[in-house]
Amino acid sequence: METKLHTFLNSDLLNKYLVGETSYEETKEVEFFISNYPEAAEAYEKLQNNLEIIAKAGAVDVPKNILGNILDALEDTNDTKVIQLVQHKKTPWYSIAATAAAVLFAVSSFFLYQKNKNLLDENNVVIDEIYDLRSDIEKNNNMLSELSSELDKLNNPDARKYIISGNERAKDLKTVAYINPVDKTSMIDVIKLPELPEDQHYQIWAELQDRMVNIGILDKSDRKMKQIPYMEDALALSIKIGKDGEETNENNTEVAEISLKEK
């Protein structure tokens, strides 16, 4: 009987039975030996344990032929074989340090990138502000240049200054006209204009020898030096109230007048 047991253990019936590949007769034979011989039961139990260990270690489906080869190798002899599983080696300390350094480098690089990006954005804002400032400086310089030019005209010895004040109909009205007969230029400085109804406005008129000429409209928004047409041989300047879309030359609309005749 020992010979039959030895022959059985050296066969691959236990392997086939474990993976469900035995025939009906082979199954009965395997179960007979497992039930009656402790050696066969122990060998079967070891095969089951080994199969479970292999399944857990692999974590993937193993083809049956590969499993059969492994089990065949386990049963080459009657001696109890111990499967030498590949153990997960502990990660060396220098590998852990290298990984930590890589992570630290990545984090540091990200923060440096973010900081550089923020600095670049701030630099762009500063550059835009510099351009805006340069533009404002240029505008201011142009305004100063225009003002200087106007002051030169006002301070020109040939320029004549005429203060035009309002009559009873516009007591608060006050403007100043500057006329230079040499350069043939005329300017007016709107100092104060009384309020008018929305459909009315102030007109400037030049009195010539034979007619009156409308030379512009005054508005309270013109609180600055304003160029007006130069009228050769003008006898007087007057300010009248006109209606939008209409031109008036009636004396009853006059609110201010100044004579330009030499005294």
mmCIF file of C-alpha atoms in Angstrom:
data_model
loop_
_atom_site.group_PDB
_atom_site.id
_atom_site.type_symbol
_atom_site.label_atom_id
_atom_site.label_comp_id
_atom_site.label_asym_id
_atom_site.label_seq_id
_atom_site.Cartn_x
_atom_site.Cartn_y
_atom_site.Cartn_z
ATOM 1 C CA MET A 1 0.000 0.000 0.000
ATOM 2 C CA GLU A 2 2.911 2.301 0.663
ATOM 3 C CA THR A 3 3.889 1.889 -2.955
ATOM 4 C CA LYS A 4 0.432 2.978 -4.120
ATOM 5 C CA LEU A 5 0.592 6.023 -1.824
ATOM 6 C CA HIS A 6 4.040 6.921 -3.126
ATOM 7 C CA THR A 7 2.851 6.537 -6.720
ATOM 8 C CA PHE A 8 -0.208 8.672 -6.016
ATOM 9 C CA LEU A 9 1.799 11.477 -4.402
ATOM 10 C CA ASN A 10 4.223 11.500 -7.322
ATOM 11 C CA SER A 11 1.389 11.820 -9.807
ATOM 12 C CA ASP A 12 -0.291 15.072 -10.715
ATOM 13 C CA LEU A 13 -3.744 13.996 -9.564
ATOM 14 C CA LEU A 14 -3.696 16.307 -6.544
ATOM 15 C CA ASN A 15 -2.743 19.222 -8.803
ATOM 16 C CA LYS A 16 -5.500 18.402 -11.285
ATOM 17 C CA TYR A 17 -8.029 17.932 -8.488
ATOM 18 C CA LEU A 18 -7.049 21.276 -6.969
ATOM 19 C CA VAL A 19 -7.741 23.099 -10.220
ATOM 20 C CA GLY A 20 -10.827 21.030 -11.110
ATOM 21 C CA GLU A 21 -9.417 19.105 -14.065
ATOM 22 C CA THR A 22 -9.854 15.490 -12.827
ATOM 23 C CA SER A 23 -12.325 13.034 -14.307
ATOM 24 C CA TYR A 24 -15.018 11.319 -12.269
ATOM 25 C CA GLU A 25 -12.845 8.240 -11.565
ATOM 26 C CA GLU A 26 -9.784 10.365 -10.786
ATOM 27 C CA THR A 27 -11.816 12.495 -8.400
ATOM 28 C CA LYS A 28 -12.973 9.394 -6.507
ATOM 29 C CA GLU A 29 -9.374 8.148 -6.285
ATOM 30 C CA VAL A 30 -8.041 11.485 -4.979
ATOM 31 C CA GLU A 31 -10.787 11.783 -2.385
ATOM 32 C CA PHE A 32 -10.106 8.166 -1.286
ATOM 33 C CA PHE A 33 -6.431 8.852 -0.623
ATOM 34 C CA ILE A 34 -7.167 12.203 1.113
ATOM 35 C CA SER A 35 -9.724 10.543 3.366
ATOM 36 C CA ASN A 36 -7.609 7.474 4.268
ATOM 37 C CA TYR A 37 -4.008 8.682 4.218
ATOM 38 C CA PRO A 38 -2.844 11.613 6.384
ATOM 39 C CA GLU A 39 0.153 12.096 4.062
ATOM 40 C CA ALA A 40 -2.184 12.702 1.092
ATOM 41 C CA ALA A 41 -4.422 15.042 3.128
ATOM 42 C CA GLU A 42 -1.366 16.973 4.321
ATOM 43 C CA ALA A 43 -0.030 17.257 0.760
ATOM 44 C CA TYR A 44 -3.422 18.506 -0.484
ATOM 45 C CA GLU A 45 -3.652 21.043 2.325
ATOM 46 C CA LYS A 46 -0.168 22.334 1.484
ATOM 47 C CA LEU A 47 -1.157 22.676 -2.154
ATOM 48 C CA GLN A 48 -4.224 24.687 -1.147
ATOM 49 C CA ASN A 49 -2.173 26.958 1.107
ATOM 50 C CA ASN A 50 0.457 27.468 -1.577
ATOM 51 C CA LEU A 51 -2.188 28.304 -4.142
ATOM 52 C CA GLU A 52 -3.744 30.861 -1.796
ATOM 53 C CA ILE A 53 -0.353 32.477 -1.121
ATOM 54 C CA ILE A 54 0.417 32.656 -4.840
ATOM 55 C CA ALA A 55 -2.953 34.225 -5.583
ATOM 56 C CA LYS A 56 -2.454 36.901 -2.915
ATOM 57 C CA ALA A 57 1.113 37.656 -3.982
ATOM 58 C CA GLY A 58 0.295 37.941 -7.673
ATOM 59 C CA ALA A 59 -2.913 39.959 -7.352
ATOM 60 C CA VAL A 60 -3.680 38.988 -10.977
ATOM 61 C CA ASP A 61 -5.266 35.984 -12.652
ATOM 62 C CA VAL A 62 -2.637 33.340 -13.279
ATOM 63 C CA PRO A 63 -3.076 31.103 -16.364
ATOM 64 C CA LYS A 64 -3.759 27.463 -15.463
ATOM 65 C CA ASN A 65 -0.709 26.170 -17.291
ATOM 66 C CA ILE A 66 1.542 28.458 -15.240
ATOM 67 C CA LEU A 67 -0.152 27.338 -12.050
ATOM 68 C CA GLY A 68 0.264 23.702 -13.097
ATOM 69 C CA ASN A 69 3.964 24.235 -13.690
ATOM 70 C CA ILE A 70 4.359 25.772 -10.246
ATOM 71 C CA LEU A 71 2.460 22.942 -8.608
ATOM 72 C CA ASP A 72 4.475 20.339 -10.565
ATOM 73 C CA ALA A 73 7.641 21.888 -9.242
ATOM 74 C CA LEU A 74 6.257 21.641 -5.710
ATOM 75 C CA GLU A 75 5.584 17.909 -6.109
ATOM 76 C CA ASP A 76 8.866 16.804 -7.687
ATOM 77 C CA THR A 77 9.651 14.799 -4.507
ATOM 78 C CA ASN A 78 7.884 13.584 -1.370
ATOM 79 C CA ASP A 79 9.905 15.983 0.673
ATOM 80 C CA THR A 80 7.942 18.908 1.928
ATOM 81 C CA LYS A 81 8.773 21.907 -0.260
ATOM 82 C CA VAL A 82 8.531 25.441 0.901
ATOM 83 C CA ILE A 83 7.732 27.973 -1.764
ATOM 84 C CA GLN A 84 10.250 30.770 -1.594
ATOM 85 C CA LEU A 85 8.046 33.747 -2.212
ATOM 86 C CA VAL A 86 9.503 36.947 -3.484
ATOM 87 C CA GLN A 87 9.402 39.184 -0.495
ATOM 88 C CA HIS A 88 8.827 42.869 -0.775
ATOM 89 C CA LYS A 89 12.112 44.318 0.096
ATOM 90 C CA LYS A 90 12.136 47.250 2.380
ATOM 91 C CA THR A 91 12.863 50.457 0.572
ATOM 92 C CA PRO A 92 16.426 51.584 1.343
ATOM 93 C CA TRP A 93 16.750 54.756 3.378
ATOM 94 C CA TYR A 94 18.610 56.516 0.578
ATOM 95 C CA SER A 95 15.732 55.796 -1.815
ATOM 96 C CA ILE A 96 13.271 57.310 0.632
ATOM 97 C CA ALA A 97 15.545 60.330 1.039
ATOM 98 C CA ALA A 98 15.814 60.737 -2.735
ATOM 99 C CA THR A 99 12.049 60.561 -3.094
ATOM 100 C CA ALA A 100 11.550 63.113 -0.331
ATOM 101 C CA ALA A 101 14.121 65.392 -1.948
ATOM 102 C CA ALA A 102 12.363 65.076 -5.305
ATOM 103 C CA VAL A 103 9.009 65.947 -3.730
ATOM 104 C CA LEU A 104 10.573 68.876 -1.868
ATOM 105 C CA PHE A 105 12.199 70.075 -5.091
ATOM 106 C CA ALA A 106 8.888 69.847 -6.966
ATOM 107 C CA VAL A 107 7.046 71.788 -4.250
ATOM 108 C CA SER A 108 9.803 74.401 -4.085
ATOM 109 C CA SER A 109 9.803 74.715 -7.876
ATOM 110 C CA PHE A 110 6.035 75.247 -7.881
ATOM 111 C CA PHE A 111 6.234 77.969 -5.239
ATOM 112 C CA LEU A 112 9.116 79.643 -7.063
ATOM 113 C CA TYR A 113 7.165 79.491 -10.311
ATOM 114 C CA GLN A 114 4.096 80.985 -8.614
ATOM 115 C CA LYS A 115 6.176 83.692 -6.994
ATOM 116 C CA ASN A 116 7.892 84.546 -10.278
ATOM 117 C CA LYS A 117 4.508 84.653 -12.001
ATOM 118 C CA ASN A 118 3.168 87.036 -9.368
ATOM 119 C CA LEU A 119 6.266 89.208 -9.694
ATOM 120 C CA LEU A 120 5.871 89.225 -13.472
ATOM 121 C CA ASP A 121 2.237 90.264 -13.141
ATOM 122 C CA GLU A 122 3.230 93.033 -10.724
ATOM 123 C CA ASN A 123 5.970 94.162 -13.113
ATOM 124 C CA ASN A 124 3.451 94.314 -15.957
ATOM 125 C CA VAL A 125 1.139 96.431 -13.792
ATOM 126 C CA VAL A 126 4.029 98.760 -12.926
ATOM 127 C CA ILE A 127 4.999 99.013 -16.604
ATOM 128 C CA ASP A 128 1.400 99.871 -17.543
ATOM 129 C CA GLU A 129 1.315 102.498 -14.800
ATOM 130 C CA ILE A 130 4.614 103.932 -16.059
ATOM 131 C CA TYR A 131 3.210 104.174 -19.592
ATOM 132 C CA ASP A 132 0.043 105.808 -18.246
ATOM 133 C CA LEU A 133 2.182 108.208 -16.218
ATOM 134 C CA ARG A 134 4.276 109.034 -19.262
ATOM 135 C CA SER A 135 1.094 109.641 -21.233
ATOM 136 C CA ASP A 136 -0.242 111.903 -18.467
ATOM 137 C CA ILE A 137 3.069 113.759 -18.320
ATOM 138 C CA GLU A 138 2.993 114.220 -22.078
ATOM 139 C CA LYS A 139 -0.578 115.543 -21.917
ATOM 140 C CA ASN A 140 0.332 117.851 -19.053
ATOM 141 C CA ASN A 141 3.380 119.076 -20.930
ATOM 142 C CA ASN A 142 1.209 119.812 -23.960
ATOM 143 C CA MET A 143 -1.279 121.665 -21.763
ATOM 144 C CA LEU A 144 1.536 123.616 -20.141
ATOM 145 C CA SER A 145 2.945 124.401 -23.557
ATOM 146 C CA GLU A 146 -0.440 125.666 -24.740
ATOM 147 C CA LEU A 147 -0.891 127.669 -21.553
ATOM 148 C CA SER A 148 2.579 129.127 -21.916
ATOM 149 C CA SER A 149 1.768 130.084 -25.489
ATOM 150 C CA GLU A 150 -1.457 131.724 -24.360
ATOM 151 C CA LEU A 151 0.347 133.576 -21.576
ATOM 152 C CA ASP A 152 2.883 134.797 -24.094
ATOM 153 C CA LYS A 153 0.048 136.152 -26.185
ATOM 154 C CA LEU A 154 -1.558 137.799 -23.171
ATOM 155 C CA ASN A 155 1.719 139.326 -22.066
ATOM 156 C CA ASN A 156 2.527 140.513 -25.556
ATOM 157 C CA PRO A 157 2.874 144.328 -25.458
ATOM 158 C CA ASP A 158 0.792 144.550 -28.628
ATOM 159 C CA ALA A 159 -2.160 142.681 -27.031
ATOM 160 C CA ARG A 160 -5.047 144.767 -25.786
ATOM 161 C CA LYS A 161 -7.201 143.676 -22.871
ATOM 162 C CA TYR A 162 -10.942 144.373 -22.745
ATOM 163 C CA ILE A 163 -13.078 143.511 -19.715
ATOM 164 C CA ILE A 164 -16.652 142.787 -20.759
ATOM 165 C CA SER A 165 -19.148 143.036 -17.905
ATOM 166 C CA GLY A 166 -22.856 142.304 -17.993
ATOM 167 C CA ASN A 167 -25.653 144.901 -17.949
ATOM 168 C CA GLU A 168 -28.821 144.879 -15.858
ATOM 169 C CA ARG A 169 -30.014 141.710 -17.598
ATOM 170 C CA ALA A 170 -26.881 139.740 -16.625
ATOM 171 C CA LYS A 171 -25.123 141.512 -13.770
ATOM 172 C CA ASP A 172 -22.900 138.532 -12.911
ATOM 173 C CA LEU A 173 -21.570 138.073 -16.443
ATOM 174 C CA LYS A 174 -17.870 138.733 -16.807
ATOM 175 C CA THR A 175 -15.439 137.935 -19.602
ATOM 176 C CA VAL A 176 -12.102 139.322 -20.731
ATOM 177 C CA ALA A 177 -11.152 139.721 -24.405
ATOM 178 C CA TYR A 178 -7.554 139.928 -25.647
ATOM 179 C CA ILE A 179 -7.011 141.335 -29.117
ATOM 180 C CA ASN A 180 -3.640 141.649 -30.818
ATOM 181 C CA PRO A 181 -3.888 143.769 -33.976
ATOM 182 C CA VAL A 182 -0.263 143.026 -34.873
ATOM 183 C CA ASP A 183 -0.570 139.210 -34.828
ATOM 184 C CA LYS A 184 -4.237 139.529 -35.798
ATOM 185 C CA THR A 185 -5.377 137.141 -33.046
ATOM 186 C CA SER A 186 -8.335 137.319 -30.669
ATOM 187 C CA MET A 187 -9.010 135.373 -27.467
ATOM 188 C CA ILE A 188 -11.682 135.501 -24.795
ATOM 189 C CA ASP A 189 -11.554 134.313 -21.205
ATOM 190 C CA VAL A 190 -14.934 133.230 -19.801
ATOM 191 C CA ILE A 191 -14.903 134.090 -16.103
ATOM 192 C CA LYS A 192 -18.590 133.874 -15.180
ATOM 193 C CA LEU A 193 -21.826 133.362 -17.085
ATOM 194 C CA PRO A 194 -25.294 133.484 -15.495
ATOM 195 C CA GLU A 195 -27.534 130.449 -16.006
ATOM 196 C CA LEU A 196 -29.873 130.435 -19.021
ATOM 197 C CA PRO A 197 -32.876 128.276 -19.971
ATOM 198 C CA GLU A 198 -31.900 125.047 -21.740
ATOM 199 C CA ASP A 199 -32.970 126.342 -25.163
ATOM 200 C CA GLN A 200 -30.869 129.540 -24.922
ATOM 201 C CA HIS A 201 -27.174 130.394 -25.144
ATOM 202 C CA TYR A 202 -24.749 133.314 -25.258
ATOM 203 C CA GLN A 203 -23.476 134.596 -28.612
ATOM 204 C CA ILE A 204 -20.469 136.852 -29.283
ATOM 205 C CA TRP A 205 -20.941 139.557 -31.892
ATOM 206 C CA ALA A 206 -18.458 141.900 -33.545
ATOM 207 C CA GLU A 207 -19.730 145.294 -34.639
ATOM 208 C CA LEU A 208 -18.253 146.461 -37.951
ATOM 209 C CA GLN A 209 -18.849 149.747 -39.771
ATOM 210 C CA ASP A 210 -21.809 148.451 -41.731
ATOM 211 C CA ARG A 211 -22.941 145.231 -40.064
ATOM 212 C CA MET A 212 -22.882 142.877 -37.064
ATOM 213 C CA VAL A 213 -21.034 139.523 -37.333
ATOM 214 C CA ASN A 214 -21.617 136.482 -35.092
ATOM 215 C CA ILE A 215 -18.166 135.164 -34.141
ATOM 216 C CA GLY A 216 -19.049 132.329 -31.736
ATOM 217 C CA ILE A 217 -20.993 130.890 -28.831
ATOM 218 C CA LEU A 218 -20.035 131.142 -25.166
ATOM 219 C CA ASP A 219 -20.801 128.387 -22.680
ATOM 220 C CA LYS A 220 -20.046 128.024 -18.988
ATOM 221 C CA SER A 221 -18.013 124.941 -19.877
ATOM 222 C CA ASP A 222 -15.620 127.282 -21.675
ATOM 223 C CA ARG A 223 -14.044 128.358 -18.366
ATOM 224 C CA LYS A 224 -10.712 128.827 -20.085
ATOM 225 C CA MET A 225 -9.030 130.859 -22.772
ATOM 226 C CA LYS A 226 -10.909 130.440 -26.025
ATOM 227 C CA GLN A 227 -9.766 131.457 -29.490
ATOM 228 C CA ILE A 228 -12.275 133.587 -31.410
ATOM 229 C CA PRO A 229 -12.056 134.905 -34.987
ATOM 230 C CA TYR A 230 -10.121 138.149 -35.388
ATOM 231 C CA MET A 231 -12.247 140.844 -37.016
ATOM 232 C CA GLU A 232 -10.320 143.576 -38.801
ATOM 233 C CA ASP A 233 -11.590 147.083 -38.015
ATOM 234 C CA ALA A 234 -14.125 145.845 -35.444
ATOM 235 C CA LEU A 235 -15.690 148.751 -33.571
ATOM 236 C CA ALA A 236 -17.104 146.838 -30.613
ATOM 237 C CA LEU A 237 -17.767 143.419 -29.138
ATOM 238 C CA SER A 238 -21.107 142.457 -27.639
ATOM 239 C CA ILE A 239 -22.659 139.403 -26.012
ATOM 240 C CA LYS A 240 -26.290 138.569 -26.772
ATOM 241 C CA ILE A 241 -28.736 135.863 -25.788
ATOM 242 C CA GLY A 242 -29.810 133.603 -28.621
ATOM 243 C CA LYS A 243 -32.008 130.537 -28.974
ATOM 244 C CA ASP A 244 -30.769 127.147 -30.111
ATOM 245 C CA GLY A 245 -31.051 126.827 -33.869
ATOM 246 C CA GLU A 246 -31.544 130.566 -34.317
ATOM 247 C CA GLU A 247 -29.253 133.537 -34.856
ATOM 248 C CA THR A 248 -30.290 136.856 -33.370
ATOM 249 C CA ASN A 249 -29.120 140.408 -34.022
ATOM 250 C CA GLU A 250 -31.675 142.198 -31.967
ATOM 251 C CA ASN A 251 -30.495 144.842 -29.532
ATOM 252 C CA ASN A 252 -33.000 143.795 -26.897
ATOM 253 C CA THR A 253 -31.142 140.513 -26.434
ATOM 254 C CA GLU A 254 -27.825 142.231 -25.640
ATOM 255 C CA VAL A 255 -26.434 141.599 -22.159
ATOM 256 C CA ALA A 256 -22.893 143.046 -22.483
ATOM 257 C CA GLU A 257 -20.895 145.337 -24.795
ATOM 258 C CA ILE A 258 -17.392 146.835 -24.981
ATOM 259 C CA SER A 259 -16.124 149.431 -27.412
ATOM 260 C CA LEU A 260 -12.879 148.685 -29.289
ATOM 261 C CA LYS A 261 -12.409 152.244 -30.534
ATOM 262 C CA GLU A 262 -9.226 154.048 -29.591
ATOM 263 C CA LYS A 263 -9.912 156.728 -27.027
#
